[in-house]
Coordinates of C-alpha atoms in Angstrom, one line a residue:
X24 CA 0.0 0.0 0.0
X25 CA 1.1 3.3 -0.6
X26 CA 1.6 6.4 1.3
X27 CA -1.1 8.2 -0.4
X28 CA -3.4 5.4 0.2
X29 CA -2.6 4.6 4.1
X30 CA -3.5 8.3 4.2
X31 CA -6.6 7.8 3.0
X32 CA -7.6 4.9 4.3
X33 CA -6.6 6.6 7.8
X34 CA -9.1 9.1 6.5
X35 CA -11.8 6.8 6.0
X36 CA -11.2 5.2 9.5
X37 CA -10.9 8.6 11.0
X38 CA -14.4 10.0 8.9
X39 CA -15.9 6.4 10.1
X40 CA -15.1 6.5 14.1
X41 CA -16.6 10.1 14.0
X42 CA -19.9 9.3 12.4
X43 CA -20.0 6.3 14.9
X44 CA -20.2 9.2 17.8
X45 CA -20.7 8.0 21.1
X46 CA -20.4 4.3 19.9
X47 CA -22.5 1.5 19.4
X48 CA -23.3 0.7 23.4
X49 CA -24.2 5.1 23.7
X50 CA -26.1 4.4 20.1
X51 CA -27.9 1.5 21.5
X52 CA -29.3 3.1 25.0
X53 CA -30.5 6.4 22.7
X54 CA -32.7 3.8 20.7
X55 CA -34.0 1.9 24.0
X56 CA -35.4 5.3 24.9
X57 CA -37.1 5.6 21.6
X58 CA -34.8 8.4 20.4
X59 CA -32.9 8.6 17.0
X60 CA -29.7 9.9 16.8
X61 CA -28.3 13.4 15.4
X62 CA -27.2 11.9 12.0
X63 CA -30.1 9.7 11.7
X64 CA -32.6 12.6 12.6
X65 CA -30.6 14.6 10.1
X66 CA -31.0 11.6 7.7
X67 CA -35.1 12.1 7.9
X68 CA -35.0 15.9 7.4
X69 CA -32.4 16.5 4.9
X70 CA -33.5 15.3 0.7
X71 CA -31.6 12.2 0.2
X72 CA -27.5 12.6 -0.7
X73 CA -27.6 16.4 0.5
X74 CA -25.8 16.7 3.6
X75 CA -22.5 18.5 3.2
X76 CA -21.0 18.2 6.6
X77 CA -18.8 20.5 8.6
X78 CA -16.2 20.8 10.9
X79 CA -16.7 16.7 11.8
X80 CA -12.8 17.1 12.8
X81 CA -13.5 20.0 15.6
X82 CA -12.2 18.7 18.9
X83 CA -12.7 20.5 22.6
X84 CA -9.6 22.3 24.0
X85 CA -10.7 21.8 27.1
X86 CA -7.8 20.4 30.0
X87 CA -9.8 20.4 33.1
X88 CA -10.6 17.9 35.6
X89 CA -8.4 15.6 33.3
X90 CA -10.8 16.3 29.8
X91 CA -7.1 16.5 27.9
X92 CA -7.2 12.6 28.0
X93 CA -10.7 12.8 26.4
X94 CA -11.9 12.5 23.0
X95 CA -14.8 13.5 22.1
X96 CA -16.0 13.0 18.3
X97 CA -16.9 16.3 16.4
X98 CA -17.3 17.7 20.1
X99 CA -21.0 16.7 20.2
X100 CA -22.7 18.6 17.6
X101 CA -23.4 17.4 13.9
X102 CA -23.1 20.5 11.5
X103 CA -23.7 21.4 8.2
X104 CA -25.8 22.3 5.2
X105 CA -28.2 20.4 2.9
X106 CA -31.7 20.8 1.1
X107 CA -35.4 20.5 1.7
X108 CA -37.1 19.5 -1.2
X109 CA -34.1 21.4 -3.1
X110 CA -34.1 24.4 -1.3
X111 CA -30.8 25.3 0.8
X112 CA -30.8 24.9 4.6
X113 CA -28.1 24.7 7.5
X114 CA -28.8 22.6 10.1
X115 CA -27.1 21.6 13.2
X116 CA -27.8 18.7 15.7
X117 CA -26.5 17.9 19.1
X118 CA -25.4 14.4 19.6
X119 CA -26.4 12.9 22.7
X120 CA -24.6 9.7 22.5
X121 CA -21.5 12.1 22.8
X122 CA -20.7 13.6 26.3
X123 CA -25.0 13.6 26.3
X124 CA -24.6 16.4 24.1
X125 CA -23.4 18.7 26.9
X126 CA -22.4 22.5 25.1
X127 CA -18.5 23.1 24.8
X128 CA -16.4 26.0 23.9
X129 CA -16.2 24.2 20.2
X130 CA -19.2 23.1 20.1
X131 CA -20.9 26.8 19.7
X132 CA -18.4 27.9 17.6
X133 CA -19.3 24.9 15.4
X134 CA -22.6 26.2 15.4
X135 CA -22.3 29.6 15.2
X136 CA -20.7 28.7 11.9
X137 CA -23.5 27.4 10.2
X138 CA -25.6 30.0 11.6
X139 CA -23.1 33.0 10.0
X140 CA -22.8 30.6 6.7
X141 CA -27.0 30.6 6.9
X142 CA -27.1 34.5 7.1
X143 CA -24.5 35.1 4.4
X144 CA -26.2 32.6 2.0
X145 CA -29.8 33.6 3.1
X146 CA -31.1 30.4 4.0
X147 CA -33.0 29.2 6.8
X148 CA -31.4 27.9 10.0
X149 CA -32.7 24.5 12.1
X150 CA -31.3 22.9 15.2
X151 CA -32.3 19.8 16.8
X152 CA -31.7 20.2 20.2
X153 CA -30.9 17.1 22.7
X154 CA -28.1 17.9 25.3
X155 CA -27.7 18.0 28.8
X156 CA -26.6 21.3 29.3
X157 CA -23.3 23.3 30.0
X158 CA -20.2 21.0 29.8
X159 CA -19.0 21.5 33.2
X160 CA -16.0 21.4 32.9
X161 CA -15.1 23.7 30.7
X162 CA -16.8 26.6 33.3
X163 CA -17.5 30.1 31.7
X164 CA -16.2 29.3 28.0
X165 CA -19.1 27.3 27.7
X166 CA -21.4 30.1 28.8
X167 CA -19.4 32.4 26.6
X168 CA -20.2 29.6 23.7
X169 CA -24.4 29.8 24.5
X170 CA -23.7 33.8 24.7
X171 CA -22.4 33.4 21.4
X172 CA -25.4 31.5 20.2
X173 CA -27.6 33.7 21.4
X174 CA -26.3 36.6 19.6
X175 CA -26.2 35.1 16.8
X176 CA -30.0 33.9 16.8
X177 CA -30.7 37.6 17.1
X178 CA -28.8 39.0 14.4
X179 CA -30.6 36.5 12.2
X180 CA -34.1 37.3 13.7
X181 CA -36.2 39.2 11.0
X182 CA -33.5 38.1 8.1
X183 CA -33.7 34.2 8.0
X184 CA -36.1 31.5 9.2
X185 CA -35.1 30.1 12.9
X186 CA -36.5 26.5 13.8
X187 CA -35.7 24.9 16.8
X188 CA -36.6 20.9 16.8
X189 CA -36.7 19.9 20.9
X190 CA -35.7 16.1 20.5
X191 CA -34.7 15.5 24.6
X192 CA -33.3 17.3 27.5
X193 CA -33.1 21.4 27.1
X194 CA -32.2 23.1 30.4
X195 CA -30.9 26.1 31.9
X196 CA -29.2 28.6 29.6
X197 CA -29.8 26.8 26.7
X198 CA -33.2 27.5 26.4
X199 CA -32.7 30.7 24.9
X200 CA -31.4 29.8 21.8
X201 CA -34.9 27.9 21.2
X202 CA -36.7 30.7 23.0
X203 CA -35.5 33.1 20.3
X204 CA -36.0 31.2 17.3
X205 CA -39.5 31.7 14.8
X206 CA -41.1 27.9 15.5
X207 CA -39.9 25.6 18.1
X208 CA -41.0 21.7 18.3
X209 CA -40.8 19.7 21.4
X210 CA -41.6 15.9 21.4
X211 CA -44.6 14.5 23.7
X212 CA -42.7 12.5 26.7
X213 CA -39.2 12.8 25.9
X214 CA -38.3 15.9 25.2
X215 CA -38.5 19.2 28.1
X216 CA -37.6 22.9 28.3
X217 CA -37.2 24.4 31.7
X218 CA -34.8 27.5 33.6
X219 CA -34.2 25.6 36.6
X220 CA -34.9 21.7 36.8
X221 CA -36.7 19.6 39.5
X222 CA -34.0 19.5 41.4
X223 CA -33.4 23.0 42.0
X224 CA -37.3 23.8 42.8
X225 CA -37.1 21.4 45.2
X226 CA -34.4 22.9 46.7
X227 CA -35.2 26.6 46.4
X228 CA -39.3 26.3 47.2
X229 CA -39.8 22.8 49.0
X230 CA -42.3 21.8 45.6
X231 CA -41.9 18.4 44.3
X232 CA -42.4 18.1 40.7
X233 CA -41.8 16.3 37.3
X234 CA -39.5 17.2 34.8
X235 CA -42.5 16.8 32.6
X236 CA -44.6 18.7 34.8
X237 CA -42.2 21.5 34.8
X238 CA -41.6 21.7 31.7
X239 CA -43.3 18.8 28.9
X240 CA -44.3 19.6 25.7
X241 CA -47.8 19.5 27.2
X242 CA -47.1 22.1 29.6
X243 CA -45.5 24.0 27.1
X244 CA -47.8 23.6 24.1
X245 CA -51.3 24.6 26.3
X246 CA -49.9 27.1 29.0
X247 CA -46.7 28.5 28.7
X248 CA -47.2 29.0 25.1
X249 CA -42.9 28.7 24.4
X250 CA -43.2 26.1 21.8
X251 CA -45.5 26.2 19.0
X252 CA -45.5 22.2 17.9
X253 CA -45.4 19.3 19.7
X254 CA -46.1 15.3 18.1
X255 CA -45.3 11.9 19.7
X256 CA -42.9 10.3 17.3
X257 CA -40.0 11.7 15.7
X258 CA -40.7 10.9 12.4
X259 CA -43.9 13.1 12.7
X260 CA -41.8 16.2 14.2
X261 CA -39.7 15.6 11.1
X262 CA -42.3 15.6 8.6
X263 CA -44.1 19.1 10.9
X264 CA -40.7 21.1 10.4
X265 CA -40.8 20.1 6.2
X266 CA -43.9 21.4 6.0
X267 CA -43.5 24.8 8.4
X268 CA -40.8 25.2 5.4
X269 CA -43.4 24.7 2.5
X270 CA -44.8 28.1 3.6
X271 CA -41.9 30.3 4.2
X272 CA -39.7 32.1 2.3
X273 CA -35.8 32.0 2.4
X274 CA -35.0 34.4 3.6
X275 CA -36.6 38.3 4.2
X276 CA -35.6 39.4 0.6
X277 CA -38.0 36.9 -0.8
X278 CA -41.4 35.8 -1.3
X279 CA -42.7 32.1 -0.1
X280 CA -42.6 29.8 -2.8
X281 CA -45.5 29.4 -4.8
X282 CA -47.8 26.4 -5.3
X283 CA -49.8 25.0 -8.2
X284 CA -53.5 25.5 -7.2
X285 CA -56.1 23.7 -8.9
X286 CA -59.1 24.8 -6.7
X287 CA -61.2 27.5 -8.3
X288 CA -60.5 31.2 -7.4
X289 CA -64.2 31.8 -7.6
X290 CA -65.6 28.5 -5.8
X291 CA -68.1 29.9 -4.0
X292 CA -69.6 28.3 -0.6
X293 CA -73.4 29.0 0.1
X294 CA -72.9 27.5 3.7
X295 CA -70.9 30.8 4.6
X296 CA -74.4 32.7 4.0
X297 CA -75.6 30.7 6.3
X298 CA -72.7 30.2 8.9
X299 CA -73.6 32.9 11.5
X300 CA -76.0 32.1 13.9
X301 CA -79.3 34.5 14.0
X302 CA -78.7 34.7 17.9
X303 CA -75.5 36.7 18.1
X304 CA -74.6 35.1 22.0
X305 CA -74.2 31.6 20.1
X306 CA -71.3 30.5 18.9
X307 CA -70.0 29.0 15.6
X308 CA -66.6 27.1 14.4
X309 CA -64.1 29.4 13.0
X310 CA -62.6 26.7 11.9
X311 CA -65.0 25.9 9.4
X312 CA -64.7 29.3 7.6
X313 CA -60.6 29.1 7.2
X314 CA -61.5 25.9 5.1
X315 CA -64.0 27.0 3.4
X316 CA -62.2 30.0 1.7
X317 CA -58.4 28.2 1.5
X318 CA -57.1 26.1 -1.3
X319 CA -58.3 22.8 -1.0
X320 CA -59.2 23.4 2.6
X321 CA -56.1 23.0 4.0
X322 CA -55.2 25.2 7.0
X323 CA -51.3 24.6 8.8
X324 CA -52.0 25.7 12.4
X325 CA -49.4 27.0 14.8
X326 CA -50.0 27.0 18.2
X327 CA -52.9 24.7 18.5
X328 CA -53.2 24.2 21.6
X329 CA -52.5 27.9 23.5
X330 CA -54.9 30.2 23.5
X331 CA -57.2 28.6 21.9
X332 CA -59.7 31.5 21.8
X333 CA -57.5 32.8 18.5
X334 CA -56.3 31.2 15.5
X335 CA -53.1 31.3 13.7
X336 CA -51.7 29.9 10.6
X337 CA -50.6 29.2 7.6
X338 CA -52.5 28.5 4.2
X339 CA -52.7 29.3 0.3
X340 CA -54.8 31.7 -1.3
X341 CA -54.3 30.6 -5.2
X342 CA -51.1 29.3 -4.5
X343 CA -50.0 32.0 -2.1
X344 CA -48.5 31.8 1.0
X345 CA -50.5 33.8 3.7
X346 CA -50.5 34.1 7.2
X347 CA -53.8 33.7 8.7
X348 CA -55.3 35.5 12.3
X349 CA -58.5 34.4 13.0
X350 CA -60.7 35.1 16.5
X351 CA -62.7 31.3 17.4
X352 CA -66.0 32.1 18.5
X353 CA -66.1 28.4 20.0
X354 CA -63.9 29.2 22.3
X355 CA -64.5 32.0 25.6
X356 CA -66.2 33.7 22.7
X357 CA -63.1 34.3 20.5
X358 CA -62.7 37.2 23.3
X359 CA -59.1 38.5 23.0
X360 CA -56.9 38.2 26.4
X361 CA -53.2 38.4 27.5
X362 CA -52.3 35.0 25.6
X363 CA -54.2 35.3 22.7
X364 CA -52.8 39.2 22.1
X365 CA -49.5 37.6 22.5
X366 CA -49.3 34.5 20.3
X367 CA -50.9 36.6 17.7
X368 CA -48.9 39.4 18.1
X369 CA -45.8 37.4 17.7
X370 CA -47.3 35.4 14.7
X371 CA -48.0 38.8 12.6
X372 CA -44.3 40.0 12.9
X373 CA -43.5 37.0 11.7
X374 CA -45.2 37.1 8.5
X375 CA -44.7 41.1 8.1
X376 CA -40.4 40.0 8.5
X377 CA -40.5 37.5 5.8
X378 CA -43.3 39.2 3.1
X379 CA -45.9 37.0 4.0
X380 CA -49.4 38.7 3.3
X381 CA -51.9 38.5 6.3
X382 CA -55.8 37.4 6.2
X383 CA -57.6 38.5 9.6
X384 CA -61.0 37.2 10.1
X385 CA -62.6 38.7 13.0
X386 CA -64.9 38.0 15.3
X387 CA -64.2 39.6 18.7
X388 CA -66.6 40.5 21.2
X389 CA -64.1 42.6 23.6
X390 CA -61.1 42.5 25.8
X391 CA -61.5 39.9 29.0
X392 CA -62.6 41.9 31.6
X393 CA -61.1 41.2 35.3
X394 CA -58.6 41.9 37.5
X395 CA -57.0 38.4 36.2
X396 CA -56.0 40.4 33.1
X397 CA -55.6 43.5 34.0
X398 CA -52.8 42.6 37.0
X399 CA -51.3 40.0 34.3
X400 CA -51.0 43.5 31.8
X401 CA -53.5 43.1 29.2
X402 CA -52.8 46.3 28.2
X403 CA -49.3 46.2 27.7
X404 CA -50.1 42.1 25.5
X405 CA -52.9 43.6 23.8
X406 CA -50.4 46.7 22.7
X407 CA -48.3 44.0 21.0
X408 CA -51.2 43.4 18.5
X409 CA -52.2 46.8 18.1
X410 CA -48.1 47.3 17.3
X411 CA -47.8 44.6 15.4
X412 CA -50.5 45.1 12.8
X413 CA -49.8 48.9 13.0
X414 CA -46.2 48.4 11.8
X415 CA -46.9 45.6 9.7
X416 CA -46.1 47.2 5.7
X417 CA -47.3 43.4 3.9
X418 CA -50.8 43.1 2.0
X419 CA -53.3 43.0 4.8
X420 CA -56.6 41.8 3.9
X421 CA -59.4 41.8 6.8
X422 CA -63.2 40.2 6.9
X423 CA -65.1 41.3 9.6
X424 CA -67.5 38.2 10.2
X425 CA -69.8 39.6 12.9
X426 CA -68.5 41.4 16.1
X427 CA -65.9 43.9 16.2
X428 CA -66.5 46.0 19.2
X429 CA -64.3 48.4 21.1
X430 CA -60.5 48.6 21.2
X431 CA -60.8 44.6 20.5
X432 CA -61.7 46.6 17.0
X433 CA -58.8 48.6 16.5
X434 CA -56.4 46.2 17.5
X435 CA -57.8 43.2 14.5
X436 CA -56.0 44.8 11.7
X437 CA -58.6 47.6 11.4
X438 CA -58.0 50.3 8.2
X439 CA -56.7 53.0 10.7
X440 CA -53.5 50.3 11.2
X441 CA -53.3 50.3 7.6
X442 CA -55.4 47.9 6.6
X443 CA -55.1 47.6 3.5
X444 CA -58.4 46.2 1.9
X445 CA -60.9 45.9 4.7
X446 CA -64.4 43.9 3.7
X447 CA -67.5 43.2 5.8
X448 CA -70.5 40.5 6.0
X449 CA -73.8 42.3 5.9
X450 CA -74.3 40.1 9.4
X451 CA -71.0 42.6 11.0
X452 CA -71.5 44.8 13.8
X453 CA -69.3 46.9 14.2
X454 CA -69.6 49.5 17.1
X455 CA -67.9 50.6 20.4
X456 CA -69.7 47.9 22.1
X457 CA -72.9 45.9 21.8
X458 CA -76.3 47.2 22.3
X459 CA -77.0 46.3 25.4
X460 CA -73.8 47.9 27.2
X461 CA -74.0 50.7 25.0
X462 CA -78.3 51.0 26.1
X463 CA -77.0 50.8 29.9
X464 CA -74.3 53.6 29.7
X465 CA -76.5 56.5 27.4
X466 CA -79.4 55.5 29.0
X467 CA -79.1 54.3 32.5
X468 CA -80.6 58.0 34.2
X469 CA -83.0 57.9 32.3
X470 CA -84.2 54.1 32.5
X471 CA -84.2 55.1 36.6
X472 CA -86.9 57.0 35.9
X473 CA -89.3 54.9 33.9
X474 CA -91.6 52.6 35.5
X475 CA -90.2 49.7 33.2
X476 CA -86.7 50.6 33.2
X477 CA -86.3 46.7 31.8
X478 CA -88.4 47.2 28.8
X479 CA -87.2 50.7 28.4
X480 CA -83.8 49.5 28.1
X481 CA -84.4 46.6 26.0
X482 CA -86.1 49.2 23.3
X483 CA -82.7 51.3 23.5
X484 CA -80.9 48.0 22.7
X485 CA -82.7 47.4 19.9
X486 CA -82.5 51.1 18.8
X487 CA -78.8 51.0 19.0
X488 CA -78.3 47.7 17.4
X489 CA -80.5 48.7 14.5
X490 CA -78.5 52.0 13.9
X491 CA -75.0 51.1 14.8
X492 CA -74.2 47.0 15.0
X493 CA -74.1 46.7 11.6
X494 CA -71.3 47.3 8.8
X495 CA -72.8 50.1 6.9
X496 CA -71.9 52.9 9.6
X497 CA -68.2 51.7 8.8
X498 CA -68.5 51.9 5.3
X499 CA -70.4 54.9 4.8
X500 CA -67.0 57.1 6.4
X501 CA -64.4 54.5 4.2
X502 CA -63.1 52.4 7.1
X503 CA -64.1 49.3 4.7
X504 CA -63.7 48.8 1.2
X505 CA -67.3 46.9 0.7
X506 CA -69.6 44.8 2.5
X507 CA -69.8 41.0 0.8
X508 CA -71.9 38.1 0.2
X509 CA -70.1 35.2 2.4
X510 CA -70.7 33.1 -0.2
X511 CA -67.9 35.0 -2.6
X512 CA -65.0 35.8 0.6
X513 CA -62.6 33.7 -1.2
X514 CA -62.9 35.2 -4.4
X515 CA -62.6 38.5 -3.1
X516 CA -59.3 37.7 -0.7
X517 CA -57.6 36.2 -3.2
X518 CA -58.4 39.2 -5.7
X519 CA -57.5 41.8 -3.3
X520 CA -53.9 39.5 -2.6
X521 CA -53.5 39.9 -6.6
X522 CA -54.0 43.6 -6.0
X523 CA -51.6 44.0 -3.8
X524 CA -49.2 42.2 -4.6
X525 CA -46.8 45.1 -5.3
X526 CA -47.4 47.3 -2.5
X527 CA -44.4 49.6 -1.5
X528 CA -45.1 50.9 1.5
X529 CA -42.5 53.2 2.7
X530 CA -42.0 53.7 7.1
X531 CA -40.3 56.8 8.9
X532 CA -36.5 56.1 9.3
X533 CA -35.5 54.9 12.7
X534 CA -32.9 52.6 14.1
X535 CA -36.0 50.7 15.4
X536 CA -39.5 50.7 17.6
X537 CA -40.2 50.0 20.4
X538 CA -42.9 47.3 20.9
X539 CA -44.5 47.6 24.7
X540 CA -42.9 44.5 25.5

């Protein structure tokens, strides 16, 4: 054998021993939990023959408490770039057959360089997460490495997609990196996301708890709201994160790609005339609106399970990505509260940072009244929607179904937050409240003073609601474009989309706002 080939055979060897990371016993014991590995979850994401792989030589530096004596294959961490259905992405994942993934000094510098390579390439960015944490032993550079992380994830905020894939363990510091990503994942029983672990808690407050307790997917999915997906197997988060991708653009300087749409832009639905309930106290399914008007009824939620009292999502109008904010009826009246403001709040910066036009459909009754919301600053979380929609420049396109009272009004994408192209159902009311609180405030000296004060109220209510809870008042000063047959709302969305397509919408310089955080 010659030189050149004993070199490359040691290269071969070499390439082999770090793809085998932690071994086959460290391999085995990941499987018994029902976890894949970084390379094989990598495998499932990545089209078939893309991965180009970095750094897989990287070793730690690290000579404390004897860790000079250790080797430790591509120090943990599986970097590098590949596609999704052909389109360019980097990706890292944390091996926890390897030092159980724990964060080194080389390790975040490993992936800070995808996330650098991702910015100057302007491609999306996805990390699987499964590690144990700080790498102890190598004391403050490996909080310098999350630091380093963590700056990075905000420098690419706003200019390239951020997904963060929870696949096990996520504690402590490194919970920010997910935390300040676009989408996070977690996976149902094996995967958590908490500050301080049970231990701790225990040791701080006395409380016994769970590390699912503390901090599951199900915790996090329903009332915490930090992650956005959650699914039971693997191959189902895998298949969740492809599809997030289907609707999102590259990067901020482009548009989401487009989609062949063979569902009629003018299939109309005659159940929308019929939809809204004649008793305006009695609810209806939001639900089945968004799938009547998108293509083919298909409707990508985010945050299913959080604040369920609004929707948000993605779908295609003609083969258009569009971001979709919807108030659910079905659920404490599609009222808007500190959780809902939030998570839609969050949603419609989102699509306004990466050109994705926005459909609101609204239905909302008020703000939740109570010292509950008001102590937990409802005004401050409904100020992020108001801001959000207010600095918003993509198409916005809103439908006012039926209620849209108050400053619940304002805040749902109304014309004076430069709405673009603001439509009605003849069954709207729009108003600064319903009759009957409106009745009680003009009227309530008065109605002392009558004999009936009952009667005499319910005859302002109806005097009210006939002249005010309707859409006409609205259109008659311009604060909507027209008021629509249901039947025809898909039509008109996706000809007001074509409309705008080209909006330029220019914003007064600043280095930037403010949002009341």
């Amino acid at each position: 054998m010659s030189i050149q080939q004993e070199k490359i055979s040691a290269l071969v060897e070499r390439r082999g021993k770090v793809r085998l990371g932690g071994g086959e016993k460290a391999i085995a014991k990941q499987h018994e939990k029902g976890k894949y590995t970084a390379r094989e979850r990598l495998s499932m994401l990545l089209d078939e023959g893309s991965f180009e792989e970095m750094d897989m030589f990287v070793e730690h530096r690290c000579t404390n408490f004897g860790m000079e004596k250790k080797y430790i294959p591509g120090d943990g961490v599986v970097t590098g770039s590949g596609t999704i259905d052909g389109r360019l992405v980097y990706v890292f994942a944390q091996d926890f057959t390897v030092t159980g993934g724990s964060l080194s000094e080389m390790m975040a510098k490993k992936i800070c360089k995808v996330m650098d390579m991702a910015m100057t390439m302007g491609a999306p960015v996805i990390g699987l997460n499964d590690s144990g944490g700080a790498r102890i032993q190598e004391g403050v550079n490996a909080l310098g490495g999350y630091a380093e992380i963590f700056e990075r994830n905000i420098l690419a905020s706003g200019v390239v997609p951020q997904i963060s894939g929870i696949f096990g363990p996520c504690a402590g510091g490194a919970v920010y990196s997910p935390a300040l990503t676009d989408f996070t994942l977690m996976m149902e029983g094996t995967s958590n996301m908490f500050l301080t672990g049970p231990k701790v808690v225990k040791t701080v407050l006395g409380e016994d708890v769970t590390a699912e307790d503390l901090g599951g997917a199900s915790v996090h999915s329903t009332k915490s709201g930090v992650t956005h997906f959650t699914t039971p197997t693997e191959e189902e988060a895998i298949a969740t994160i492809k599809k997030l991708l289907s609707y999102i653009p590259q990067n901020n300087m482009e548009e989401a790609p487009m989609t062949a749409c063979n569902d009629p832009i003018d299939r109309a639905d005659d159940a929308l005339n019929e939809i809204i309930p004649d008793n305006p106290n009695q609810a209806y399914d939001m639900y089945e609106v968004i799938r009547a008007l998108v293509d083919n009824g298909e409707f990508f939620e985010i945050q299913e399970n959080y604040a369920k009292n609004i929707i948000i999502g993605f779908a295609h109008f003609n083969g258009q990505s569009v971001g979709v904010v919807a108030n659910q009826p079905k659920f404490m009246a599609g009222v808007l509260d500190c959780n809902s403001s939030r998570k839609a709040a969050r949603f419609v910066r989102f699509c306004d940072a990466f050109n994705i036009p926005l459909v609101t459909l609204v239905d909302v009754p008020g703000f939740l009244p109570g010292t509950g919301q008001e102590y937990n600053a409802v005004i401050l979380h409904g100020a992020k929607l108001l801001y959000a929609y207010g600095e918003a420049t993509v198409p916005k396109v809103t439908v006012t179904l039926r209620k849209s009272y108050g400053g619940s009004h304002i805040v749902m994408s109304c014309k004076q937050l430069r709405g673009d192209l603001n439509y009605a159902w003849p069954s709207a009311e729009i108003a600064v409240m319903g009759g009957a609180g409106a009745a009680g405030v003009l009227y309530a000296k008065e109605a002392a003073e009558q004999t009936d004060p009952k009667a005499f109220l319910a005859e302002k209510e109806a005097e009210y609601t006939k002249l005010f809870a309707n859409p006409y008042v609205a259109a008659k000063y311009g604060y909507i474009e027209d008021v629509i047959e249901p039947r025809n709302t898909r039509f008109r969305i996706i000809r007001a989309l074509a409309q705008l397509r080209n909006k330029k919408q220019n914003v007064p310089a600043k280095k930037h706002g403010n949002i009341p955080l």
